[in-house]
């Protein structure tokens, strides 16, 4: 099974600054046949279901502000939120969908305003 | 517009079997590449992927819970049903169903729509 580990568990960032969240998978989620990384990012605000932000590690879902960007390849990935706004307070999760037998999520990173 | 809604009991006793239904609209589970998954979240904790069913009736289960889970679909009713046997207090949490679209004619793997979730409490 692929284990996905996020860091940090929580972080506090000032408004207008940049937040960086890391995600590491226990094995590569890059598929050579299509040169794609099978990793997605979600945002979950308090009391709401998760909302898809990014898939294929760096493709923004329709309607997601371009302040949100994903990068990385293989086993190491990053979600970057630039020009942080108050509405970005949430818990962020990464998810691997490389292992078609069982998908898995990271443990989440809580983002707060400093 | 794609919507999903979870229904079922909100309180179950230990050792009982939980049956949850996901009723959806805006897509067909007959469409190649589409899938519906169940994901749960204990209070204050992380998302926990449980199971999924594909358009072609292939099924996947969490390896740690495989012996307790069964997922089925009723395409005519636009429903996906999850059963979990031998419920324990640690199974308390919000259970979500989520929709994964097709991509290039195959399965994508990410979840673009989620239901609001149903909070299930396991207690005697």
Coordinates of N, CA and C in Angstrom, one line a residue:
Chain A
X1 N 0.8 -1.2 0.0 CA 0.0 0.0 0.0 C 0.9 1.2 0.0
X2 N 0.5 2.3 -0.7 CA 1.2 3.5 -0.7 C 0.8 4.4 0.4
X3 N 1.8 4.8 1.2 CA 1.5 5.7 2.4 C 1.9 7.1 2.0
X4 N 1.0 8.0 2.2 CA 1.2 9.4 1.9 C 1.3 10.2 3.2
X5 N 2.4 11.0 3.2 CA 2.7 11.7 4.5 C 2.9 13.2 4.2
X6 N 2.1 14.0 4.9 CA 2.2 15.5 4.7 C 3.0 16.2 5.8
X7 N 3.5 17.3 5.4 CA 4.2 18.1 6.4 C 4.1 19.6 6.0
X8 N 4.0 20.5 7.0 CA 3.9 20.2 8.4 C 2.4 19.8 8.7
X9 N 2.2 19.5 10.0 CA 0.8 19.1 10.4 C 0.0 20.4 10.4
X10 N 0.6 21.5 10.8 CA -0.1 22.8 10.8 C 0.8 23.9 10.5
X11 N 0.3 25.0 10.0 CA 1.2 26.2 9.8 C 0.3 27.4 9.9
X12 N 0.9 28.5 10.3 CA 0.3 29.8 10.3 C 1.1 30.8 9.5
X13 N 0.3 31.4 8.6 CA 1.0 32.3 7.6 C 0.2 33.6 7.6
X14 N 1.0 34.7 7.4 CA 0.3 36.0 7.4 C -0.4 36.3 6.1
X15 N -1.5 37.1 6.2 CA -2.2 37.5 5.0 C -1.3 38.1 3.9
X16 N -1.5 37.6 2.7 CA -0.7 38.1 1.6 C 0.6 37.4 1.4
X17 N 1.0 36.6 2.3 CA 2.2 35.8 2.2 C 1.9 34.5 1.5
X18 N 3.0 33.6 1.4 CA 2.9 32.3 0.7 C 2.9 31.2 1.7
X19 N 2.0 30.2 1.5 CA 2.0 29.0 2.3 C 2.5 27.8 1.4
X20 N 3.3 27.0 2.1 CA 3.8 25.8 1.3 C 3.5 24.6 2.1
X21 N 2.9 23.6 1.5 CA 2.5 22.3 2.1 C 3.2 21.2 1.3
X22 N 3.8 20.3 2.0 CA 4.5 19.2 1.4 C 3.8 17.9 1.5
X23 N 4.0 17.0 0.5 CA 3.4 15.7 0.5 C 4.4 14.7 -0.1
X24 N 4.6 13.6 0.7 CA 5.6 12.6 0.2 C 4.9 11.3 0.2
X25 N 5.1 10.5 -0.9 CA 4.5 9.2 -1.0 C 5.6 8.2 -0.8
X26 N 5.2 7.0 -0.3 CA 6.1 5.9 0.1 C 6.7 5.3 -1.2
X27 N 6.1 5.5 -2.3 CA 6.7 5.0 -3.6 C 6.2 6.0 -4.7
X28 N 6.9 5.9 -5.8 CA 6.7 6.9 -6.8 C 5.2 6.7 -7.3
X29 N 4.6 7.9 -7.6 CA 3.3 7.9 -8.2 C 3.3 8.4 -9.6
X30 N 4.5 8.4 -10.2 CA 4.7 8.8 -11.6 C 4.7 7.6 -12.5
X31 N 3.8 7.7 -13.6 CA 3.7 6.7 -14.5 C 4.4 7.0 -15.8
X32 N 5.4 6.3 -16.2 CA 6.2 6.6 -17.3 C 5.5 6.6 -18.7
X33 N 4.4 5.8 -18.8 CA 3.7 5.6 -20.1 C 3.1 7.0 -20.5
X34 N 2.6 7.7 -19.6 CA 2.0 9.0 -19.9 C 2.6 10.2 -19.2
X35 N 3.7 10.0 -18.5 CA 4.5 11.0 -17.9 C 3.6 11.9 -17.0
X36 N 2.8 11.2 -16.2 CA 1.8 11.8 -15.3 C 2.1 11.4 -13.8
X37 N 1.9 12.3 -12.9 CA 2.0 12.0 -11.5 C 0.6 11.9 -11.0
X38 N 0.3 10.8 -10.4 CA -1.1 10.5 -9.9 C -1.3 11.0 -8.5
X39 N -1.4 12.3 -8.4 CA -1.6 13.0 -7.1 C -2.5 14.1 -7.2
X40 N -3.4 14.2 -6.3 CA -4.4 15.3 -6.2 C -4.3 16.0 -4.9
X41 N -4.8 17.3 -4.9 CA -4.9 18.1 -3.6 C -6.3 18.6 -3.4
X42 N -6.7 18.6 -2.1 CA -8.1 19.0 -1.8 C -8.0 20.0 -0.6
X43 N -9.0 20.9 -0.6 CA -9.2 21.8 0.5 C -10.4 21.5 1.2
X44 N -10.4 21.4 2.6 CA -11.6 21.2 3.4 C -11.8 22.3 4.4
X45 N -12.8 23.1 4.2 CA -13.1 24.1 5.2 C -14.0 23.5 6.3
X46 N -14.0 24.2 7.4 CA -14.7 23.7 8.6 C -16.2 23.4 8.3
X47 N -16.6 22.2 8.6 CA -18.0 21.8 8.4 C -18.4 21.5 7.0
X48 N -17.4 21.4 6.1 CA -17.7 21.1 4.7 C -17.0 19.9 4.2
X49 N -17.5 19.3 3.1 CA -16.8 18.2 2.5 C -15.5 18.8 1.8
X50 N -14.6 17.9 1.5 CA -13.4 18.4 0.7 C -13.8 18.9 -0.7
X51 N -12.9 19.7 -1.2 CA -13.1 20.3 -2.5 C -11.8 20.1 -3.3
X52 N -12.0 19.6 -4.5 CA -10.8 19.4 -5.4 C -10.1 20.7 -5.8
X53 N -8.8 20.7 -5.6 CA -8.0 21.9 -6.0 C -7.2 21.5 -7.3
X54 N -6.5 20.4 -7.2 CA -5.5 20.1 -8.2 C -5.4 18.6 -8.5
X55 N -5.2 18.2 -9.7 CA -5.0 16.8 -10.0 C -3.8 16.7 -11.0
X56 N -3.4 15.5 -11.3 CA -2.1 15.3 -12.0 C -1.0 16.1 -11.4
X57 N -1.0 16.3 -10.1 CA 0.0 17.0 -9.3 C 0.1 18.5 -9.6
X58 N -0.4 19.0 -10.8 CA -0.2 20.4 -11.1 C -1.3 21.0 -11.9
X59 N -2.3 20.3 -12.3 CA -3.4 20.8 -13.1 C -4.5 21.3 -12.1
X60 N -4.8 22.6 -12.3 CA -5.8 23.2 -11.4 C -7.2 22.8 -11.9
X61 N -8.1 22.5 -11.0 CA -9.5 22.2 -11.3 C -10.1 23.5 -11.7
X62 N -11.1 23.4 -12.6 CA -11.8 24.5 -13.1 C -12.4 25.4 -12.0
X63 N -12.1 26.7 -12.0 CA -12.7 27.6 -11.0 C -11.7 27.8 -9.8
X64 N -10.7 27.1 -9.7 CA -9.7 27.3 -8.6 C -8.8 28.4 -8.9
X65 N -8.7 29.4 -8.0 CA -7.8 30.6 -8.3 C -6.4 30.2 -8.6
X66 N -5.7 31.0 -9.4 CA -4.4 30.6 -9.8 C -3.4 30.9 -8.7
X67 N -3.9 31.4 -7.5 CA -3.0 31.5 -6.3 C -2.6 30.1 -5.8
X68 N -3.4 29.1 -6.2 CA -3.1 27.7 -5.8 C -2.3 27.0 -7.0
X69 N -1.1 26.5 -6.6 CA -0.3 25.8 -7.6 C 0.3 24.5 -7.0
X70 N 0.4 23.5 -7.8 CA 1.0 22.2 -7.4 C 2.2 21.9 -8.2
X71 N 3.2 21.3 -7.5 CA 4.4 20.9 -8.2 C 5.0 19.7 -7.6
X72 N 6.0 19.2 -8.3 CA 6.7 18.0 -7.8 C 6.5 16.8 -8.7
X73 N 7.3 15.7 -8.4 CA 7.2 14.5 -9.3 C 7.8 13.4 -8.5
X74 N 7.3 12.2 -8.9 CA 7.9 11.0 -8.3 C 7.3 10.7 -6.9
X75 N 8.0 11.1 -5.9 CA 7.5 10.9 -4.5 C 7.3 12.2 -3.7
X76 N 7.8 13.3 -4.2 CA 7.8 14.5 -3.4 C 7.0 15.6 -4.2
X77 N 6.0 16.2 -3.5 CA 5.1 17.1 -4.1 C 4.8 18.3 -3.1
X78 N 4.4 19.4 -3.7 CA 4.2 20.7 -2.9 C 2.9 21.4 -3.4
X79 N 2.2 21.8 -2.5 CA 1.0 22.7 -2.8 C 1.5 24.1 -2.3
X80 N 1.4 25.1 -3.2 CA 1.8 26.4 -2.8 C 0.6 27.4 -3.0
X81 N 0.3 28.1 -1.9 CA -0.8 29.1 -1.9 C -0.1 30.5 -1.8
X82 N -0.2 31.2 -2.8 CA 0.4 32.6 -2.8 C -0.6 33.6 -2.5
X83 N -0.1 34.8 -2.0 CA -1.0 35.9 -1.7 C -2.2 35.4 -0.8
X84 N -1.8 34.8 0.3 CA -2.8 34.1 1.2 C -4.0 35.0 1.6
X85 N -5.2 34.5 1.5 CA -6.4 35.3 1.9 C -7.1 34.6 3.0
X86 N -7.9 35.3 3.7 CA -8.5 34.8 4.9 C -9.4 33.5 4.6
X87 N -9.9 33.5 3.4 CA -10.8 32.4 3.0 C -10.0 31.1 2.7
X88 N -8.7 31.2 2.7 CA -7.9 30.0 2.5 C -7.7 29.2 3.8
X89 N -8.2 29.7 4.9 CA -8.1 28.9 6.1 C -8.8 27.6 6.0
X90 N -8.1 26.5 6.1 CA -8.7 25.2 5.9 C -7.7 24.1 6.2
X91 N -8.2 22.8 6.1 CA -7.2 21.7 6.1 C -7.0 21.2 4.7
X92 N -5.8 21.0 4.3 CA -5.4 20.6 3.0 C -4.9 19.1 3.0
X93 N -5.4 18.4 2.0 CA -5.1 16.9 1.9 C -4.5 16.7 0.5
X94 N -3.5 15.8 0.5 CA -3.1 15.2 -0.8 C -3.6 13.8 -0.9
X95 N -3.8 13.3 -2.1 CA -4.3 11.9 -2.3 C -3.6 11.3 -3.5
X96 N -3.1 10.1 -3.3 CA -2.6 9.4 -4.5 C -3.6 8.5 -5.1
X97 N -3.6 8.4 -6.4 CA -4.5 7.5 -7.1 C -3.7 6.7 -8.1
X98 N -2.4 6.5 -7.8 CA -1.6 5.6 -8.6 C -1.9 4.2 -8.4
X99 N -2.0 3.8 -7.1 CA -2.3 2.4 -6.8 C -3.8 2.1 -7.0
X100 N -4.1 1.5 -8.1 CA -5.6 1.4 -8.4 C -6.3 0.4 -7.5
X101 N -5.5 -0.4 -6.7 CA -6.1 -1.3 -5.8 C -6.6 -0.6 -4.6
X102 N -5.9 0.5 -4.2 CA -6.3 1.2 -3.0 C -5.8 2.6 -3.1
X103 N -6.7 3.6 -3.1 CA -6.2 5.0 -3.0 C -6.0 5.4 -1.6
X104 N -5.3 6.5 -1.4 CA -5.0 6.9 0.0 C -4.8 8.4 0.1
X105 N -5.1 8.9 1.3 CA -4.9 10.4 1.6 C -3.8 10.6 2.6
X106 N -3.2 11.8 2.5 CA -2.3 12.2 3.6 C -3.1 12.5 4.8
X107 N -2.4 12.8 5.9 CA -3.1 13.0 7.2 C -3.6 14.5 7.4
X108 N -3.3 15.3 6.4 CA -3.9 16.7 6.4 C -2.9 17.7 7.0
X109 N -3.0 18.9 6.5 CA -2.2 20.1 7.0 C -3.2 21.2 7.3
X110 N -3.2 21.7 8.5 CA -4.1 22.7 8.9 C -3.5 24.1 8.7
X111 N -4.1 24.9 7.9 CA -3.6 26.2 7.6 C -4.4 27.3 8.3
X112 N -3.6 28.2 9.1 CA -4.3 29.3 9.8 C -3.6 30.6 9.4
X113 N -4.2 31.6 9.8 CA -3.7 33.0 9.6 C -2.9 33.4 10.8
X114 N -1.7 33.9 10.6 CA -0.8 34.4 11.7 C -1.3 35.8 12.1
Chain B
X1 N -25.7 19.4 -13.6 CA -25.1 19.6 -12.2 C -25.1 18.2 -11.5
X2 N -23.9 17.9 -11.1 CA -23.7 16.6 -10.4 C -23.9 16.8 -8.9
X3 N -24.7 16.0 -8.3 CA -24.9 16.0 -6.8 C -24.9 14.6 -6.3
X4 N -24.5 14.4 -5.1 CA -24.5 13.2 -4.4 C -25.1 13.4 -2.9
X5 N -25.8 12.4 -2.4 CA -26.3 12.6 -1.1 C -26.3 11.2 -0.4
X6 N -25.7 11.2 0.8 CA -25.6 10.0 1.6 C -26.8 9.9 2.5
X7 N -27.3 8.7 2.7 CA -28.4 8.4 3.6 C -28.1 7.1 4.4
X8 N -28.8 7.0 5.5 CA -28.6 5.8 6.3 C -28.8 6.1 7.8
X9 N -28.5 5.2 8.7 CA -28.7 5.4 10.1 C -27.6 6.3 10.6
X10 N -27.9 7.1 11.6 CA -26.9 8.0 12.2 C -26.4 7.4 13.5
X11 N -27.0 6.4 14.0 CA -26.6 5.7 15.2 C -26.7 4.2 15.1
X12 N -25.6 3.6 15.3 CA -25.6 2.1 15.2 C -25.0 1.6 16.5
X13 N -25.3 0.4 16.9 CA -24.8 -0.3 18.1 C -23.5 -1.1 17.7
X14 N -22.6 -1.2 18.6 CA -21.5 -2.1 18.3 C -21.9 -3.5 17.9
X15 N -21.2 -4.0 17.0 CA -21.4 -5.4 16.3 C -22.5 -5.3 15.2
X16 N -23.2 -4.2 15.1 CA -24.2 -4.2 14.1 C -23.6 -3.9 12.7
X17 N -24.4 -4.1 11.7 CA -24.0 -3.8 10.3 C -24.5 -2.5 9.9
X18 N -23.7 -1.7 9.3 CA -24.0 -0.3 8.8 C -24.3 -0.5 7.3
X19 N -25.4 0.1 6.9 CA -25.7 0.2 5.4 C -26.0 1.6 5.0
X20 N -25.2 2.1 4.2 CA -25.3 3.5 3.7 C -25.6 3.5 2.2
X21 N -26.4 4.5 1.8 CA -26.8 4.6 0.4 C -26.3 6.0 -0.1
X22 N -25.7 6.0 -1.3 CA -25.4 7.2 -1.9 C -26.3 7.4 -3.2
X23 N -27.1 8.4 -3.2 CA -28.0 8.7 -4.3 C -27.5 9.8 -5.1
X24 N -27.3 9.7 -6.3 CA -26.6 10.7 -7.1 C -27.4 11.1 -8.3
X25 N -27.1 12.2 -8.9 CA -27.7 12.7 -10.1 C -26.7 13.5 -10.9
X26 N -27.0 13.7 -12.2 CA -26.1 14.5 -13.0 C -25.0 13.7 -13.8
X27 N -25.0 12.4 -13.5 CA -24.1 11.5 -14.3 C -24.7 10.1 -14.2
X28 N -24.1 9.2 -15.1 CA -24.6 7.8 -15.1 C -23.4 6.9 -14.7
X29 N -23.6 6.0 -13.9 CA -22.6 5.0 -13.5 C -22.5 3.9 -14.6
X30 N -23.1 4.1 -15.7 CA -22.9 3.3 -16.9 C -21.9 3.9 -17.8
X31 N -21.4 5.1 -17.6 CA -20.5 5.8 -18.4 C -19.1 5.3 -18.2
X32 N -18.4 4.9 -19.3 CA -17.1 4.3 -19.2 C -16.1 5.3 -18.4
X33 N -15.4 4.7 -17.4 CA -14.4 5.4 -16.7 C -14.9 6.0 -15.4
X34 N -16.2 6.1 -15.2 CA -16.8 6.8 -14.0 C -16.7 5.8 -12.8
X35 N -16.5 6.4 -11.6 CA -16.6 5.6 -10.4 C -17.2 6.4 -9.3
X36 N -17.6 5.8 -8.3 CA -18.1 6.4 -7.0 C -17.4 5.7 -5.9
X37 N -16.9 6.5 -4.9 CA -16.2 6.0 -3.8 C -16.8 6.4 -2.5
X38 N -16.5 5.7 -1.4 CA -16.8 6.0 -0.1 C -15.5 6.4 0.7
X39 N -15.6 7.5 1.4 CA -14.5 8.0 2.2 C -15.0 8.4 3.5
X40 N -14.3 8.1 4.6 CA -14.9 8.5 5.9 C -13.9 9.4 6.6
X41 N -14.4 10.0 7.7 CA -13.5 11.0 8.4 C -13.9 11.0 9.9
X42 N -13.2 10.3 10.7 CA -13.4 10.4 12.2 C -13.4 11.8 12.6
X43 N -14.1 12.2 13.7 CA -14.2 13.6 14.2 C -12.8 14.1 14.4
X44 N -12.5 15.3 13.7 CA -11.2 15.9 13.9 C -10.0 15.2 13.3
X45 N -10.3 14.2 12.5 CA -9.1 13.4 12.0 C -9.1 13.5 10.4
X46 N -8.3 12.7 9.8 CA -8.0 12.8 8.4 C -9.0 11.9 7.6
X47 N -9.0 12.2 6.3 CA -9.8 11.4 5.4 C -9.3 10.0 5.3
X48 N -10.2 9.0 5.2 CA -9.8 7.6 5.2 C -10.6 7.0 4.0
X49 N -9.9 6.6 2.9 CA -10.5 6.0 1.8 C -10.9 4.6 2.1
X50 N -12.2 4.3 1.7 CA -12.8 3.0 2.1 C -12.9 2.0 0.9
X51 N -13.6 2.5 -0.2 CA -14.0 1.6 -1.2 C -14.4 2.4 -2.4
X52 N -14.4 1.7 -3.6 CA -15.0 2.4 -4.8 C -15.6 1.3 -5.7
X53 N -16.5 1.7 -6.6 CA -17.1 0.9 -7.6 C -17.0 1.6 -8.9
X54 N -16.6 0.9 -9.9 CA -16.4 1.4 -11.3 C -17.7 1.2 -12.1
X55 N -17.7 1.9 -13.2 CA -18.9 1.8 -14.1 C -19.1 0.3 -14.6
X56 N -18.0 -0.5 -14.7 CA -18.0 -1.8 -15.1 C -18.2 -2.8 -14.0
X57 N -18.6 -2.3 -12.8 CA -18.9 -3.1 -11.6 C -17.6 -3.7 -11.0
X58 N -16.4 -3.3 -11.4 CA -15.2 -3.6 -10.7 C -15.2 -2.9 -9.3
X59 N -14.7 -3.5 -8.3 CA -14.7 -3.0 -7.0 C -13.3 -3.0 -6.4
X60 N -13.1 -2.0 -5.5 CA -11.8 -1.9 -4.8 C -12.2 -1.6 -3.3
X61 N -11.3 -2.2 -2.4 CA -11.6 -2.0 -1.0 C -10.3 -1.6 -0.3
X62 N -10.4 -0.9 0.8 CA -9.3 -0.7 1.7 C -8.8 -2.0 2.2
X63 N -7.5 -2.2 2.1 CA -6.9 -3.5 2.5 C -7.2 -3.8 4.0
X64 N -7.2 -2.7 4.8 CA -7.4 -3.0 6.3 C -8.8 -3.2 6.7
X65 N -9.8 -2.9 5.8 CA -11.2 -3.1 6.1 C -11.9 -4.0 5.1
X66 N -11.1 -4.6 4.2 CA -11.7 -5.4 3.1 C -12.7 -6.5 3.6
X67 N -12.4 -7.1 4.7 CA -13.2 -8.2 5.2 C -14.6 -7.7 5.7
X68 N -14.7 -6.4 6.0 CA -15.9 -5.9 6.6 C -16.8 -5.1 5.6
X69 N -16.3 -4.8 4.4 CA -16.9 -3.9 3.4 C -17.5 -4.7 2.2
X70 N -18.7 -4.2 1.8 CA -19.2 -4.6 0.5 C -19.8 -3.4 -0.2
X71 N -19.5 -3.2 -1.5 CA -20.0 -2.1 -2.2 C -20.8 -2.6 -3.4
X72 N -21.9 -2.0 -3.7 CA -22.7 -2.4 -4.8 C -23.3 -1.2 -5.5
X73 N -23.8 -1.4 -6.7 CA -24.5 -0.3 -7.4 C -25.8 -0.7 -8.0
X74 N -26.7 0.2 -8.1 CA -28.0 0.0 -8.7 C -28.1 1.2 -9.7
X75 N -27.7 0.9 -11.0 CA -27.6 1.9 -12.0 C -29.0 2.5 -12.3
X76 N -30.0 1.7 -12.2 CA -31.4 2.1 -12.6 C -31.9 3.1 -11.5
X77 N -31.4 3.0 -10.3 CA -31.8 3.9 -9.2 C -30.8 5.0 -9.0
X78 N -29.7 5.0 -9.7 CA -28.6 6.0 -9.5 C -28.2 5.9 -8.0
X79 N -27.9 4.7 -7.5 CA -27.5 4.6 -6.2 C -26.2 3.6 -6.0
X80 N -25.4 3.9 -5.0 CA -24.3 3.1 -4.6 C -24.5 2.8 -3.1
X81 N -24.4 1.5 -2.8 CA -24.6 1.1 -1.4 C -23.3 0.5 -0.8
X82 N -23.0 1.0 0.4 CA -21.9 0.4 1.1 C -22.4 -0.2 2.4
X83 N -22.0 -1.5 2.7 CA -22.2 -2.1 3.9 C -20.9 -2.4 4.7
X84 N -21.0 -2.1 6.0 CA -19.8 -2.4 6.8 C -20.3 -3.2 8.0
X85 N -19.7 -4.3 8.2 CA -20.1 -5.2 9.2 C -19.4 -5.0 10.5
X86 N -19.9 -5.5 11.6 CA -19.2 -5.5 12.9 C -18.7 -4.1 13.3
X87 N -19.6 -3.2 13.3 CA -19.3 -1.8 13.6 C -18.7 -1.7 15.1
X88 N -17.7 -0.8 15.2 CA -17.1 -0.5 16.5 C -17.1 1.0 16.8
X89 N -17.0 1.4 18.0 CA -16.9 2.9 18.3 C -15.9 3.6 17.5
X90 N -14.8 3.0 17.1 CA -13.7 3.6 16.3 C -14.2 3.9 14.9
X91 N -15.3 3.3 14.5 CA -15.8 3.6 13.2 C -16.7 4.8 13.1
X92 N -16.9 5.5 14.3 CA -17.6 6.7 14.3 C -17.0 7.8 13.5
X93 N -17.8 8.5 12.7 CA -17.3 9.5 11.8 C -18.3 9.9 10.8
X94 N -17.8 10.9 9.9 CA -18.6 11.3 8.8 C -18.2 10.5 7.6
X95 N -19.3 9.9 6.9 CA -19.1 9.1 5.8 C -19.5 9.8 4.5
X96 N -18.6 10.0 3.6 CA -18.9 10.7 2.3 C -18.9 9.7 1.2
X97 N -19.7 10.0 0.2 CA -19.6 9.4 -1.1 C -19.1 10.5 -2.1
X98 N -18.3 10.1 -3.1 CA -17.7 11.0 -4.0 C -17.6 10.5 -5.4
X99 N -17.7 11.4 -6.3 CA -17.7 11.0 -7.8 C -16.3 11.3 -8.4
X100 N -15.9 10.3 -9.2 CA -14.7 10.4 -9.9 C -15.0 10.3 -11.4
X101 N -14.7 11.3 -12.2 CA -15.0 11.3 -13.6 C -14.1 10.5 -14.4
X102 N -14.5 10.3 -15.7 CA -13.6 9.6 -16.6 C -12.5 10.6 -17.1
X103 N -11.4 10.0 -17.6 CA -10.4 10.8 -18.1 C -9.8 10.1 -19.3
X104 N -9.8 10.7 -20.5 CA -9.3 10.0 -21.7 C -10.0 8.6 -21.9
X105 N -11.2 8.5 -21.5 CA -12.0 7.3 -21.7 C -11.7 6.3 -20.6
X106 N -10.8 6.6 -19.7 CA -10.5 5.7 -18.6 C -10.9 6.3 -17.3
X107 N -10.5 5.7 -16.2 CA -10.8 6.3 -14.9 C -9.8 7.3 -14.5
X108 N -10.3 8.4 -13.8 CA -9.4 9.4 -13.4 C -8.7 9.1 -12.0
X109 N -9.5 9.1 -11.0 CA -9.0 8.7 -9.7 C -9.1 9.9 -8.7
X110 N -9.4 11.1 -9.2 CA -9.6 12.2 -8.3 C -11.1 12.4 -8.1
X111 N -11.5 13.1 -7.1 CA -12.9 13.3 -6.7 C -13.4 14.7 -6.9
X112 N -14.2 14.9 -7.9 CA -14.6 16.3 -8.3 C -15.9 16.7 -7.5
X113 N -16.7 15.8 -7.1 CA -17.9 16.1 -6.3 C -18.0 15.2 -5.2
X114 N -18.4 15.8 -4.0 CA -18.6 15.0 -2.8 C -20.0 15.3 -2.3
X115 N -20.6 14.3 -1.6 CA -21.8 14.6 -0.9 C -21.5 15.4 0.4
X116 N -22.5 15.8 1.1 CA -22.3 16.6 2.3 C -21.9 15.7 3.5
X117 N -22.0 14.4 3.3 CA -21.6 13.5 4.3 C -22.7 13.2 5.3
X118 N -22.6 12.0 6.0 CA -23.5 11.6 7.0 C -22.7 11.2 8.2
X119 N -23.0 11.8 9.4 CA -22.3 11.5 10.6 C -22.9 10.2 11.2
X120 N -22.1 9.2 11.3 CA -22.5 7.9 11.9 C -21.8 7.7 13.3
X121 N -22.6 7.5 14.3 CA -22.1 7.3 15.6 C -22.3 5.9 16.0
X122 N -21.2 5.2 16.5 CA -21.3 3.8 17.0 C -21.3 3.8 18.5
X123 N -22.4 3.5 19.1 CA -22.5 3.5 20.6 C -23.6 2.7 21.0
X124 N -23.4 2.1 22.2 CA -24.5 1.2 22.8 C -25.4 2.1 23.6

